[in-house]
Amino acid sequence: KSEPLQSSNGLSVGMRVSHARFGQGKITAMENAGIIHSILAGTDRSSRRDIVVVNAAAAFVVAGKAPSMAAGLELAKSTIDS
């Protein structure tokens, strides 16, 4: 099940969050590397990618590279997908 992801002030950030639980077991460094590779290669479009996009967007906003979370999301998506 998933639902719209909202910021702390209730604004939608245009992403969905999954209620799937990650990390229910130990993941090896090689498995983590595979997940990262699949996100950057564009083959993993799951909520794991969404988490990476939202974190990158927030980093762009904090660093002053994006004026808003919406702009940060677009920049993050285009950067990850390039």
CSV table of C-alpha atoms in Angstrom, one decimal:
chain,number,residue,atom,x,y,z
A,1,LYS,CA,0.0,0.0,0.0
A,2,SER,CA,1.2,3.5,-0.7
A,3,GLU,CA,0.0,7.0,-0.1
A,4,PRO,CA,1.0,10.5,-1.2
A,5,LEU,CA,4.1,11.8,0.5
A,6,GLN,CA,3.7,15.1,2.3
A,7,SER,CA,6.2,17.5,3.8
A,8,SER,CA,6.1,18.3,7.5
A,9,ASN,CA,3.8,21.3,6.8
A,10,GLY,CA,1.3,19.1,4.9
A,11,LEU,CA,2.3,20.1,1.3
A,12,SER,CA,2.4,17.3,-1.2
A,13,VAL,CA,5.8,16.7,-2.7
A,14,GLY,CA,4.4,14.8,-5.7
A,15,MET,CA,5.8,11.4,-4.6
A,16,ARG,CA,4.3,8.3,-3.0
A,17,VAL,CA,5.5,6.5,0.0
A,18,SER,CA,5.3,2.8,0.5
A,19,HIS,CA,4.4,1.1,3.7
A,20,ALA,CA,6.7,-1.8,2.8
A,21,ARG,CA,9.3,-2.4,5.5
A,22,PHE,CA,12.9,-2.3,4.4
A,23,GLY,CA,15.8,-3.8,6.3
A,24,GLN,CA,13.9,-6.7,7.8
A,25,GLY,CA,17.2,-8.6,7.5
A,26,LYS,CA,20.8,-7.8,7.0
A,27,ILE,CA,21.7,-6.6,3.6
A,28,THR,CA,25.3,-7.1,2.5
A,29,ALA,CA,27.4,-4.4,1.0
A,30,MET,CA,27.2,-6.1,-2.4
A,31,GLU,CA,23.4,-6.1,-2.2
A,32,ASN,CA,23.4,-2.4,-1.3
A,33,ALA,CA,25.7,-1.7,-4.2
A,34,GLY,CA,23.3,-3.6,-6.5
A,35,ILE,CA,20.4,-1.5,-5.3
A,36,ILE,CA,22.3,1.7,-5.8
A,37,HIS,CA,23.4,0.6,-9.2
A,38,SER,CA,19.8,-0.3,-10.3
A,39,ILE,CA,18.5,3.1,-9.1
A,40,LEU,CA,21.2,5.0,-11.0
A,41,ALA,CA,20.8,2.7,-14.0
A,42,GLY,CA,17.0,3.5,-14.1
A,43,THR,CA,15.9,-0.1,-13.6
A,44,ASP,CA,14.7,0.3,-10.0
A,45,ARG,CA,11.7,2.7,-10.0
A,46,SER,CA,10.4,1.5,-6.7
A,47,SER,CA,9.9,3.5,-3.5
A,48,ARG,CA,13.7,3.0,-2.8
A,49,ARG,CA,14.3,5.3,-5.7
A,50,ASP,CA,11.7,7.7,-4.4
A,51,ILE,CA,13.6,7.8,-1.1
A,52,VAL,CA,16.8,8.7,-2.9
A,53,VAL,CA,15.0,11.4,-4.9
A,54,VAL,CA,13.4,13.0,-1.9
A,55,ASN,CA,16.7,13.0,0.1
A,56,ALA,CA,18.6,14.4,-2.9
A,57,ALA,CA,15.9,17.1,-3.4
A,58,ALA,CA,16.2,18.2,0.2
A,59,ALA,CA,20.0,18.3,-0.1
A,60,PHE,CA,19.7,20.5,-3.2
A,61,VAL,CA,17.3,22.9,-1.3
A,62,VAL,CA,19.6,23.1,1.8
A,63,ALA,CA,22.7,23.6,-0.4
A,64,GLY,CA,20.9,26.5,-2.2
A,65,LYS,CA,21.0,24.6,-5.6
A,66,ALA,CA,17.1,24.6,-5.8
A,67,PRO,CA,14.8,27.3,-4.6
A,68,SER,CA,12.0,25.0,-3.5
A,69,MET,CA,11.3,21.3,-2.8
A,70,ALA,CA,9.4,21.0,-6.1
A,71,ALA,CA,12.4,22.4,-8.0
A,72,GLY,CA,14.7,20.1,-5.9
A,73,LEU,CA,12.6,17.1,-6.9
A,74,GLU,CA,12.9,17.9,-10.6
A,75,LEU,CA,16.6,18.5,-10.3
A,76,ALA,CA,17.1,15.2,-8.3
A,77,LYS,CA,15.0,13.2,-10.8
A,78,SER,CA,16.9,14.6,-13.8
A,79,THR,CA,20.3,14.1,-12.1
A,80,ILE,CA,19.6,10.5,-11.0
A,81,ASP,CA,18.1,9.7,-14.4
A,82,SER,CA,21.0,11.1,-16.4
